[in-house]
C-alpha positions in Angstrom: 17.6 -39.3 37.7 16.7 -41.6 40.6 17.8 -42.1 44.1 19.5 -44.9 45.9 15.8 -46.5 47.0 15.0 -45.9 42.6 12.7 -42.8 43.5 12.8 -40.2 40.7 14.4 -37.0 42.0 14.5 -35.0 38.8 14.1 -35.1 35.5 16.5 -33.6 32.4 15.2 -32.0 29.8 17.4 -30.6 26.8 16.5 -28.3 24.1 18.0 -27.0 21.1 17.4 -25.7 17.6 20.6 -26.9 16.3 21.0 -30.9 15.1 24.9 -30.9 16.5 23.3 -30.4 19.7 20.9 -33.4 19.2 23.3 -35.2 18.1 25.5 -34.8 19.9 23.1 -34.7 23.5 21.4 -38.2 22.3 25.1 -39.9 22.1 25.7 -39.0 25.8 22.3 -40.5 26.7 23.2 -43.5 25.0 26.7 -43.3 26.7 24.6 -43.2 30.4 22.4 -45.7 29.6 22.8 -48.2 26.5 19.2 -50.3 27.3 17.8 -47.0 25.6 15.5 -46.2 28.7 18.2 -43.0 29.3 17.6 -43.2 32.9 20.2 -43.1 35.7 19.8 -44.7 39.4 21.9 -44.6 42.1 20.0 -47.9 43.0 21.8 -49.4 40.1 24.6 -52.0 40.8 27.3 -51.1 38.2 29.3 -54.3 39.0 26.3 -56.5 38.4 26.5 -57.7 35.1 23.0 -56.9 32.9 21.4 -60.3 31.7 19.5 -58.9 28.7 21.9 -56.4 26.6 19.5 -54.3 24.2 20.3 -54.3 20.6 19.4 -50.8 18.8 20.0 -52.1 15.8 16.8 -54.8 16.1 14.7 -52.1 17.6 15.4 -49.5 14.8 15.4 -52.1 11.9 11.2 -52.7 11.5 10.9 -48.7 13.0 12.7 -47.9 9.1 10.6 -50.6 7.3 7.5 -49.6 8.5 9.3 -45.5 7.8 10.3 -46.7 4.1 8.3 -49.6 3.2 7.3 -49.6 -0.6 9.6 -46.5 -1.1 13.2 -46.0 -2.5 15.8 -43.5 -0.9 19.2 -41.8 -0.5 21.0 -43.3 3.1 20.9 -39.6 3.4 17.3 -40.0 3.9 17.2 -42.5 6.3 19.7 -41.3 8.6 18.1 -37.9 9.1 14.7 -39.7 9.8 16.9 -41.5 12.6 18.7 -38.5 13.7 15.8 -36.5 14.1 12.7 -38.1 14.5 13.9 -41.6 16.8 15.9 -41.6 19.9 18.7 -43.8 18.0 21.9 -42.8 17.0 23.3 -43.0 12.8 25.8 -45.8 14.1 22.6 -47.6 15.3 21.0 -46.5 11.7 24.3 -47.8 9.4 23.8 -51.2 11.8 19.8 -51.6 11.6 20.5 -51.2 7.7 22.8 -54.0 7.3 20.7 -56.3 9.0 17.8 -55.2 6.8 19.9 -56.3 3.6 20.5 -60.3 4.4 18.9 -61.7 2.8 15.9 -63.0 4.3 15.6 -59.2 6.2 14.5 -58.7 9.3 11.0 -58.7 10.9 9.4 -58.7 7.7 11.5 -55.7 5.9 14.3 -56.6 3.8 16.3 -53.9 1.7 18.3 -53.9 -1.7 20.9 -51.3 -2.1 21.9 -50.3 -5.4 26.1 -51.0 -6.0 26.5 -47.3 -6.9 26.1 -44.2 -4.9 24.7 -41.1 -6.5 28.1 -39.4 -7.5 28.7 -42.9 -9.7 31.5 -44.0 -7.0 31.4 -47.7 -6.4 29.7 -48.7 -2.7 31.4 -51.0 -0.4 28.8 -54.0 0.9 27.8 -53.7 4.2 28.5 -49.5 4.2 26.0 -46.7 3.5 27.8 -43.5 2.8 25.4 -40.5 1.7 24.1 -40.7 -1.4 23.5 -44.5 -1.3 20.2 -45.4 -2.8 18.5 -47.9 -1.1 15.0 -49.7 -2.0 12.6 -50.9 1.2 10.5 -54.0 0.9 8.1 -56.1 3.3 8.4 -59.8 3.2 7.1 -62.1 4.6 
């Protein structure tokens, strides 16, 4: 937290062993600061527009590409990694996967998604429900 002169007045720490508590805290942090810097300042003018809006999917897509490069994994593993090991949310992961599924991929990475899920049901395009098989590739 920062004061009206933008000086740090205190830091907020959150600790839990429960995955749901972790997820809810991350959601609250993203709601408070959509830039992903997770900072709040009284010096910030809430009536002033931001020049550059953050795009978490573009930040997360290459992280996922590097992490899972050359692997075939279920969407469950990608979402768990995102929730447990990054500052991003599950919704950011799903959007990043959409970006990676485009014809040319994104920033040197591309995914291929199998049309059938683990349970034998069909996957709808641009969705990544649990049990979806995703292959990560480096391109370019």
